[in-house]
Coordinates of C-alpha atoms in Angstrom, one line a residue:
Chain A
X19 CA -168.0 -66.9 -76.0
X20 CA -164.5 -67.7 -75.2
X21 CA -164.9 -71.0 -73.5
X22 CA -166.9 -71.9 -77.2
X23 CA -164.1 -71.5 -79.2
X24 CA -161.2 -73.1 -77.7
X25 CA -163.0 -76.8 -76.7
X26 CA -160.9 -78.5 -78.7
X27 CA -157.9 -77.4 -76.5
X28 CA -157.4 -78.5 -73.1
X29 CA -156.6 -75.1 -71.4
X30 CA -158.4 -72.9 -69.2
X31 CA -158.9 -69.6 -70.0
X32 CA -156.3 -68.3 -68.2
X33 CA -153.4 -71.2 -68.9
X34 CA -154.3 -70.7 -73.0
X35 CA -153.2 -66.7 -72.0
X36 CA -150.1 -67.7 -70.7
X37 CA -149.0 -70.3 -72.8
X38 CA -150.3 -68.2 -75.6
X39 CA -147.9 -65.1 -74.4
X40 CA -145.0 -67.3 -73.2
X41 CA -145.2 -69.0 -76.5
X42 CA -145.0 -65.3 -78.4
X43 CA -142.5 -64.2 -76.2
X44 CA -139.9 -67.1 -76.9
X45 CA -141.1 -67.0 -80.6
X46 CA -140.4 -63.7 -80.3
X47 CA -136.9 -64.1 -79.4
X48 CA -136.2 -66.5 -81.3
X49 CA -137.1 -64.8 -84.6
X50 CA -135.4 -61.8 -83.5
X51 CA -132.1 -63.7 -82.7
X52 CA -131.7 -65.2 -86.0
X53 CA -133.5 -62.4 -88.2
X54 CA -132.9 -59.5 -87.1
X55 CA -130.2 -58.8 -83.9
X56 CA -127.3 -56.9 -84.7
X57 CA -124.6 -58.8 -83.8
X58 CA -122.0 -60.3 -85.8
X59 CA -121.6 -63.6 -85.4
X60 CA -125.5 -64.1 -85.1
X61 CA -125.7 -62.4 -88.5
X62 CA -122.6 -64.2 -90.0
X63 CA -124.4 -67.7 -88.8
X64 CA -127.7 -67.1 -90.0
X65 CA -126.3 -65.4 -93.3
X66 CA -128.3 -67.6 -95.9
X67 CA -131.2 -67.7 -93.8
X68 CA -131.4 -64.1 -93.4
X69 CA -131.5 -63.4 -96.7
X70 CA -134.2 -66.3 -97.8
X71 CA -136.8 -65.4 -95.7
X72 CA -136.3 -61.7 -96.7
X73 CA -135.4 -60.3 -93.2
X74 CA -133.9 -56.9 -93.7
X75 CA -130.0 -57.8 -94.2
X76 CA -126.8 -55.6 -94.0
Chain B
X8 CA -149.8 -78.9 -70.2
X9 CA -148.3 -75.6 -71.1
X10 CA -145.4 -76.9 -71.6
X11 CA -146.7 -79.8 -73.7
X12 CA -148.6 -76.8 -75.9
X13 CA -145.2 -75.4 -76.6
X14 CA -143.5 -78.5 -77.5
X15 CA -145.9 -79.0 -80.2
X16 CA -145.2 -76.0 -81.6
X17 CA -141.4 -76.6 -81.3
X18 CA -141.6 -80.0 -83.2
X19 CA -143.6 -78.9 -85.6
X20 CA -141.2 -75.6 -86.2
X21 CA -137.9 -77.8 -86.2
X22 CA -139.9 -80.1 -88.8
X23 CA -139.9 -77.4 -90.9
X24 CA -136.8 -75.9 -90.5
X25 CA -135.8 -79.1 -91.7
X26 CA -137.9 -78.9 -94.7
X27 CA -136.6 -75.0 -95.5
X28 CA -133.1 -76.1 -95.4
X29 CA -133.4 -78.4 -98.0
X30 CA -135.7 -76.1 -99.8
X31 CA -133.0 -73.3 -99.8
X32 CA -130.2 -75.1 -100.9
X33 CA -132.0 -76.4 -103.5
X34 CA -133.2 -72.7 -104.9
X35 CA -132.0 -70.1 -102.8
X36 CA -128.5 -70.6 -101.7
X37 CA -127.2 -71.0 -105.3
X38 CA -128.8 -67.5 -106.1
X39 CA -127.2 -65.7 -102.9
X40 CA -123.8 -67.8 -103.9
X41 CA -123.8 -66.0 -107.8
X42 CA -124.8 -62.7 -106.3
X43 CA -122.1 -62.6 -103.8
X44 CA -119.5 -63.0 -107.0
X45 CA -121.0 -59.7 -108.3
X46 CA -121.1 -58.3 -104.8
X47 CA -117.1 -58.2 -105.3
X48 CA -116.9 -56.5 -108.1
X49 CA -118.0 -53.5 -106.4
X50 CA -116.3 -50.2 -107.4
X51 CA -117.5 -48.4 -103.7
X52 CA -114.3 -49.8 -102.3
X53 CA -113.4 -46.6 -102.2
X54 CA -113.2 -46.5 -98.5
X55 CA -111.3 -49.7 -97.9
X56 CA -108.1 -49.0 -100.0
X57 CA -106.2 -51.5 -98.1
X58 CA -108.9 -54.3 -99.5
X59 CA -107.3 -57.0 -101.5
X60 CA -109.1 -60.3 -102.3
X61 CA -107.5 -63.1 -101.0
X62 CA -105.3 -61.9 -98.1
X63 CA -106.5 -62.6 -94.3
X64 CA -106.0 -59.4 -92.8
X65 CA -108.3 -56.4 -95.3
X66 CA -110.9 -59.6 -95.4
X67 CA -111.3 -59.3 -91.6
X68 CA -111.4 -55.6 -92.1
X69 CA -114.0 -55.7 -94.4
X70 CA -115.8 -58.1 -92.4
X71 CA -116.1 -56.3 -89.2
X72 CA -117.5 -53.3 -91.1
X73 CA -120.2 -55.9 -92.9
X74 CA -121.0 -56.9 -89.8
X75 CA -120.9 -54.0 -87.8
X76 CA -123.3 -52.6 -89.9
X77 CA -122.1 -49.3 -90.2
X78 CA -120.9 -49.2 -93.9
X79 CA -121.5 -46.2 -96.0
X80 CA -121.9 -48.8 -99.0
X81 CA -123.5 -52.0 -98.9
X82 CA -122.2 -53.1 -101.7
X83 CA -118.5 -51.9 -100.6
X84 CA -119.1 -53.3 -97.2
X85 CA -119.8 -56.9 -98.4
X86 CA -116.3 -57.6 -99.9
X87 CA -115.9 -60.3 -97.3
X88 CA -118.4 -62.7 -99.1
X89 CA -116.9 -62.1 -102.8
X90 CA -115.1 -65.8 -103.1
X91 CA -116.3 -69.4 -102.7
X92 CA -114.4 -69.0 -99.5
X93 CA -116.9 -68.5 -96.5
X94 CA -116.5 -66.1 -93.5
X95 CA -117.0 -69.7 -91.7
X96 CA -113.2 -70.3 -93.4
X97 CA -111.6 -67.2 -93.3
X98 CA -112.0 -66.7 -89.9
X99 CA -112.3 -69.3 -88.2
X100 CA -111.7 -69.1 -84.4
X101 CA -111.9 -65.0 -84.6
X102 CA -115.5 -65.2 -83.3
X103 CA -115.4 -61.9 -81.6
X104 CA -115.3 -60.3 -84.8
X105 CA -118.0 -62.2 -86.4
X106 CA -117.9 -65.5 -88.8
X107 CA -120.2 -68.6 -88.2
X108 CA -120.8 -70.0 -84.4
X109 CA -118.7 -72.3 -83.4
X110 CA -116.4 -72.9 -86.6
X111 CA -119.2 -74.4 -88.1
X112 CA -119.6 -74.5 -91.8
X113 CA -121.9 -72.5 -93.9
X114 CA -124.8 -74.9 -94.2
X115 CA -124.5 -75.8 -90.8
X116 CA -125.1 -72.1 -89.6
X117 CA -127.8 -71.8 -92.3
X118 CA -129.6 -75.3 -90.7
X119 CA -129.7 -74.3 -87.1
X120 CA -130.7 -70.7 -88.1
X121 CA -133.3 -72.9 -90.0
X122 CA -134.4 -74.5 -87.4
X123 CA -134.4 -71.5 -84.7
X124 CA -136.2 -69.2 -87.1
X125 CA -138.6 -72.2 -87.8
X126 CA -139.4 -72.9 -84.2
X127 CA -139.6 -69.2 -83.4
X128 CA -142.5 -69.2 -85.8
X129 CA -144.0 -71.7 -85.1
X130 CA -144.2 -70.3 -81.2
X131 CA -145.3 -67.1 -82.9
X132 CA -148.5 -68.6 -84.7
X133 CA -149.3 -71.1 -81.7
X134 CA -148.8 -67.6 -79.6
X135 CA -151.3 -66.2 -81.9
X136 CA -153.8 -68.9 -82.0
X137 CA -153.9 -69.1 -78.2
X138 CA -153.8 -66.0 -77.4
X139 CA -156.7 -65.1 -79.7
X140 CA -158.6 -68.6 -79.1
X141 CA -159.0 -70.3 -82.6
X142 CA -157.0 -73.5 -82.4
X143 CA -154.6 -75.0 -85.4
X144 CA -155.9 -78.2 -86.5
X145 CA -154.9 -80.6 -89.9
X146 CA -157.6 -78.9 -91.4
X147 CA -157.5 -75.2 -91.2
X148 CA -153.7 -75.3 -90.7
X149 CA -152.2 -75.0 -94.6
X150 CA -155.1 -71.5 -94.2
X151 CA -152.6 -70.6 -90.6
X152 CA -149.9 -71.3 -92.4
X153 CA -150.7 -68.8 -95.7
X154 CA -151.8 -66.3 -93.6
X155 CA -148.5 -66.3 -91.5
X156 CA -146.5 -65.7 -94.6
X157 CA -149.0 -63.1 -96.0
X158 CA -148.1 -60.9 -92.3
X159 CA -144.2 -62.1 -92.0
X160 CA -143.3 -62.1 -96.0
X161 CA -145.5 -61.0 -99.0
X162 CA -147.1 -58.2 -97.3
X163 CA -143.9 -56.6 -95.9
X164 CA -142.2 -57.7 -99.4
X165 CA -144.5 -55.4 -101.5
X166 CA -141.9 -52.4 -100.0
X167 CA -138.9 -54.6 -99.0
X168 CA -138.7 -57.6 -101.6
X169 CA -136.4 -60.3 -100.4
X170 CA -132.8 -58.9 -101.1
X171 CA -129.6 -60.2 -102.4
X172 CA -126.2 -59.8 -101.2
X173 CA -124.9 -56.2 -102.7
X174 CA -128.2 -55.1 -103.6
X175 CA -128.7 -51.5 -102.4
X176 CA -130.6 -51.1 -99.5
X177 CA -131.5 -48.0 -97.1
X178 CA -130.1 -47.6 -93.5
X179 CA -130.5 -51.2 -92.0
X180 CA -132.4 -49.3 -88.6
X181 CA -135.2 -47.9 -90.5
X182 CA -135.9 -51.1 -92.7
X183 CA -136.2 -53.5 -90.0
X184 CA -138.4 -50.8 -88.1
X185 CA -140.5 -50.7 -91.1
X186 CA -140.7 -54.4 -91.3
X187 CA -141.5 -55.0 -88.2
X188 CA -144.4 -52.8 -87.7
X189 CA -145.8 -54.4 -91.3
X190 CA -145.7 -57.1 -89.8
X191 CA -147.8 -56.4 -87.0
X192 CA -149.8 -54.6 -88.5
X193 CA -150.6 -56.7 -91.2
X194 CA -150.9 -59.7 -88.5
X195 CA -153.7 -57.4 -86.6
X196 CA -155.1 -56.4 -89.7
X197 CA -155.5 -60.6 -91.4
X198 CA -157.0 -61.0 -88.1
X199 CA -159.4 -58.3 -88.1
X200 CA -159.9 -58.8 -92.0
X201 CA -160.3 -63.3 -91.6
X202 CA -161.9 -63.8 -88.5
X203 CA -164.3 -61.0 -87.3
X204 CA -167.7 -61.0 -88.8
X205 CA -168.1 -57.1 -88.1
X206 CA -167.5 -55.2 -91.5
X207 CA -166.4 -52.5 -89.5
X208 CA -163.3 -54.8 -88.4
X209 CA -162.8 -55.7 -91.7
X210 CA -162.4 -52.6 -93.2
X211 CA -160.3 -51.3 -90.2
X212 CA -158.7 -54.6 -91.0
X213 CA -157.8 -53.5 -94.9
X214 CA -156.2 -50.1 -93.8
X215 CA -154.2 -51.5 -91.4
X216 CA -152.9 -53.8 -94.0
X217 CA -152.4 -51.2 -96.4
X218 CA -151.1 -48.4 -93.6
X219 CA -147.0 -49.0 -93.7
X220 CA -147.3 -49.1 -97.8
X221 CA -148.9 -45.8 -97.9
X222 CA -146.5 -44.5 -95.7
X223 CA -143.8 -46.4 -97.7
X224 CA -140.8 -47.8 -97.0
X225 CA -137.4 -46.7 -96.4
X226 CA -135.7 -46.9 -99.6
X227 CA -132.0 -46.3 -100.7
X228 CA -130.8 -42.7 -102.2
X229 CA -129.1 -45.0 -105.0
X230 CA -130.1 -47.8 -106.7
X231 CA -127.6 -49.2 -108.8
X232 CA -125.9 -52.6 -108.1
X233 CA -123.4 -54.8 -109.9
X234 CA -126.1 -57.7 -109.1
X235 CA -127.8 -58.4 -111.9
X236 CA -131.5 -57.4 -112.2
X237 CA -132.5 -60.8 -113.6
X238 CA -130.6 -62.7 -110.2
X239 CA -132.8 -60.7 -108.2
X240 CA -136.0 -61.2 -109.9
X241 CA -135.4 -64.8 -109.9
X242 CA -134.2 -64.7 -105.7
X243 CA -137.3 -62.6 -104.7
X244 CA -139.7 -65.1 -106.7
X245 CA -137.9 -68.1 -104.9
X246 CA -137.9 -66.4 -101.6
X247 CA -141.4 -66.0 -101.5
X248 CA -142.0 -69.3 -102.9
X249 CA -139.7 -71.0 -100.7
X250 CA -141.1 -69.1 -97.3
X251 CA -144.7 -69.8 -98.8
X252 CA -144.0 -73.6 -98.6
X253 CA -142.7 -73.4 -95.7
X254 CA -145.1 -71.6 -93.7
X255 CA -147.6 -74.1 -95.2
X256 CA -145.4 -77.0 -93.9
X257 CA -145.2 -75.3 -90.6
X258 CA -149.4 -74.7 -90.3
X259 CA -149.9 -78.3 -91.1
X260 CA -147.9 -80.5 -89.5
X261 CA -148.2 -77.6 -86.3
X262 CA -152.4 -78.5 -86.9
X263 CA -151.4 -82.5 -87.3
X264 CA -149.3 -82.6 -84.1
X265 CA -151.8 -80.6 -82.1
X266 CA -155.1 -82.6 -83.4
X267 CA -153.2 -85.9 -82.4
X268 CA -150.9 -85.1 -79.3
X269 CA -151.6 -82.0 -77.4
X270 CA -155.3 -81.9 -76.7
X271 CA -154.4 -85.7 -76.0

């Protein structure tokens, strides 16, 4: 069934896992480093951005 | 061809970071600019007596305690923001104790925050798509795209709407724990509820959707706020708006770039 779905990418069922979880792992961080960490000058940078996508803020 | 896969999705999310940038400035910034002149009228100043607009040192005070996030008051705690003046200006080359990277200035932050958060989603969605086998292409992509800002923004807003600066909020811990399990759950539960035939899954599918509202989220002891109610009507339509286009921005041009370059 698996193999069905994912013809129209050129990934074996075991490279589409790891891409797939390397890609939500750097996505991951990524989101977290400008949404949500608690740090200053991350929060300070990301201000405006923080507040527009509605990431909880302050 | 990993890496290729990833690229994709990193184009694509800079693309529309681009896009939410100018979409911000355009509707959101101003919005978060006229709250933030409220913000300093704030009478819970109570425990910042030293706090006078316009000098360096009680602004850097008031700054670190923003930052730090350990202010009684939110609205007390945000005096730092109260004048055209960003922390970008008034503290420039103090970095330790927050203000924007690198000296930049405030739409510069805002842009590569932009473009960061954009490609982070993006990764996120392609993450998802892999991971679960159903691939983003032109055509389903705008239906990625919704569904992205149904789990990361509407869904979580029905208990946390999109806030202003000075708005009163609960304990910042609990909300982003909150938000952060609506999220998934409410990605799990789109998934279960959009693409498994079972009705079981789907109705599995709703509660997990509806889960974090029935437990409800973390909401402040005390509501009142110099910000004015029709600011934040207006920011939390815009925000949703905003996100909504660009999470559709982001599902398309991720489905154009991966129907015409990655399975290349």
């Amino acid at each position: 069934m698996a193999t069905s779905t994912v013809s129209s990418i050129p990934l074996s069922l075991s490279d589409r896992l790891t891409a797939g979880i390397i890609a939500l792992l750097i996505g991951g961080f990524l989101v977290f480093g400008a949404g949500l960490a608690n740090s200053a000058v991350l929060h300070d940078t990301a201000h405006d951005t923080r507040h527009s996508y509605g990431f909880p803020c302050h | 061809m990993i890496v290729r896969t990833l690229l994709a999705a990193i184009v694509a999310g800079l693309i529309a970071g681009v896009f939410m940038t100018g979409a911000q400035e355009l509707r959101v910034v101003p919005l978060i600019l006229h709250a933030e002149e409220f913000e300093g009228e704030a009478p819970a100043a109570g425990e910042q007596p030293a706090a006078q607009p316009g000098t360096a040192d009680p602004a850097a005070a008031n700054h670190e305690q923003h930052s730090s996030l350990k202010a009684v008051s939110p609205i007390g705690a945000l005096l730092d923001a109260l004048s055209p003046i960003t922390p970008a200006y008034a503290h420039e080359g103090e970095h330790e104790e927050g203000g924007i990277m690198f000296g930049m200035s405030r739409f510069s932050g805002t842009l590569i925050a932009n473009l960061v958060t954009g490609s982070g989603f993006a990764l996120l969605l392609a993450g998802v798509s892999l991971v679960i086998g159903y691939p983003i292409t032109l055509r389903n992509g705008a239906l990625w795209g919704a569904c992205g800002w149904l789990a990361v923004h509407m869904l979580p807003a029905i208990g946390l709407p999109p806030e202003l600066p000075g708005f009163p909020a609960a304990e910042l811990g609990d909300r982003q724990v909150w938000w952060l399990a609506t999220v998934a759950l409410s990605a799990v539960g789109l998934y279960l509820l959009v693409l498994r035939e079972e009705i079981v899954a789907k109705i599995i599918g709703l509660v997990l959707i509806a889960a974090p509202h029935v437990y409800g989220a973390p909401q402040p002891s005390d509501i009142s706020s110099n910000v004015p109610a029709v600011l934040g009507a207006e920011f939390a339509v815009v925000a949703l708006a905003t996100t909504l286009a660009f999470w559709i921005v982001l599902g398309v041009v991720s489905g154009f770039i991966n129907d015409r370059f990655a399975k290349a």
